[in-house]
C-alpha positions as MATLAB code, in Angstrom:
seq = 'KDIGVWVVLLAVFLHLLGFTVTGPILPALTEHFNLPHAKVGYLTSSYPLGMFFALFVWPKLSDAIGRKPVIVFSLLGVGIGFVLQGIAVARGWPLWTFLALRVASGALAGDRSSP';
ca = [
       0.000    0.000    0.000;
       2.879    2.385    0.709;
       4.249    1.889   -2.799;
       1.025    3.300   -4.254;
       1.438    6.495   -2.272;
       5.027    6.875   -3.490;
       3.970    6.331   -7.106;
       1.337    9.042   -6.792;
       3.854   11.400   -5.182;
       6.329   10.684   -7.986;
       3.644   11.373  -10.586;
       2.748   14.712   -8.996;
       6.419   15.629   -8.647;
       7.178   14.906  -12.308;
       4.040   16.723  -13.396;
       4.982   19.882  -11.518;
       8.639   19.576  -12.462;
       7.741   19.670  -16.134;
       5.986   22.986  -15.713;
       8.521   24.625  -13.462;
      11.896   23.284  -14.584;
      12.407   26.004  -17.156;
      11.793   28.807  -14.654;
      15.091   28.847  -12.766;
      17.171   27.942  -15.808;
      15.339   30.119  -18.336;
      18.136   32.733  -18.581;
      20.727   29.993  -19.160;
      18.550   28.245  -21.759;
      17.899   31.548  -23.522;
      21.627   32.194  -23.726;
      22.444   28.587  -24.666;
      20.029   28.584  -27.614;
      20.769   32.253  -28.432;
      17.058   33.101  -28.351;
      15.781   36.628  -28.858;
      13.498   37.835  -26.078;
      10.441   37.538  -28.327;
      10.943   33.758  -28.631;
      11.610   32.858  -24.995;
       7.983   31.762  -24.685;
       8.776   28.765  -26.888;
      10.699   27.257  -23.984;
       7.909   27.694  -21.465;
       4.915   26.917  -23.678;
       6.135   23.738  -25.384;
       5.455   21.457  -22.393;
       1.833   22.603  -21.860;
       1.285   22.433  -25.622;
       2.108   18.735  -25.554;
      -0.216   18.267  -22.585;
      -3.047   19.975  -24.431;
      -2.911   17.663  -27.436;
      -2.497   14.577  -25.270;
      -5.720   15.365  -23.421;
      -7.590   14.010  -26.415;
      -5.720   10.678  -26.383;
      -5.094    9.626  -22.782;
      -8.706    9.231  -21.591;
      -9.595    6.912  -24.479;
      -6.395    4.919  -24.086;
      -6.996    4.669  -20.344;
     -10.478    3.311  -20.963;
      -9.175    0.807  -23.480;
      -6.203   -0.662  -21.615;
      -6.623    0.551  -18.036;
      -5.244    3.354  -15.929;
      -2.265    1.627  -14.378;
      -0.470    0.735  -17.630;
      -1.062    4.253  -18.933;
       0.307    5.851  -15.765;
       3.378    3.607  -15.755;
       4.064    4.351  -19.432;
       3.549    8.043  -18.776;
       5.915    8.175  -15.809;
       8.629    6.300  -17.672;
       8.168    8.460  -20.745;
       8.311   11.727  -18.833;
      11.406   10.602  -16.939;
      13.155    9.574  -20.151;
      12.050   12.833  -21.769;
      13.626   14.886  -18.987;
      16.891   12.964  -19.289;
      16.900   13.490  -23.060;
      16.279   17.217  -22.579;
      19.338   17.372  -20.352;
      21.374   15.486  -22.934;
      20.102   17.823  -25.659;
      21.409   20.853  -23.790;
      24.670   19.194  -22.735;
      25.513   18.043  -26.258;
      24.406   21.207  -28.022;
      21.496   19.736  -29.964;
      19.444   22.323  -31.893;
      16.550   24.231  -30.361;
      13.910   22.395  -32.394;
      15.086   19.072  -30.903;
      14.878   20.442  -27.371;
      11.406   21.853  -28.040;
      10.244   18.554  -29.567;
      11.421   16.750  -26.433;
       9.547   19.283  -24.267;
       6.361   18.770  -26.291;
       6.741   14.985  -26.107;
       7.333   15.120  -22.345;
       4.265   17.303  -21.946;
       2.202   14.886  -24.021;
       3.349   11.988  -21.867;
       2.483   13.981  -18.746;
      -0.953   14.746  -20.157;
      -2.451   11.609  -18.634;
      -2.447   13.247  -15.219;
      -4.360   16.254  -16.537;
      -7.303   14.361  -17.956;
     -10.527   14.096  -16.003;
];
């Protein structure tokens, strides 16, 4: 029973981390990708954009195969997405790759936003 509580806490932590991770490092990311001020919103809006589109998929998938497999897949996907975002920055991958990883991570986190 305790493991269930920890899984829920991990899910909430990852969900909130996805939204807030760009906040403290936004100046560094802006400099790293050499973004003009008018395009900084790309970094902060890509994650919620992925969540928005996933809201149309996750409820149906959850009904079809069950909630637990969807949540497990989502948690693994978001975790892998965050690691890949870190690798993208560390290895100097282009901005579009980083943004695609943010959108994908947001889409995988979208299961916890559906009703």
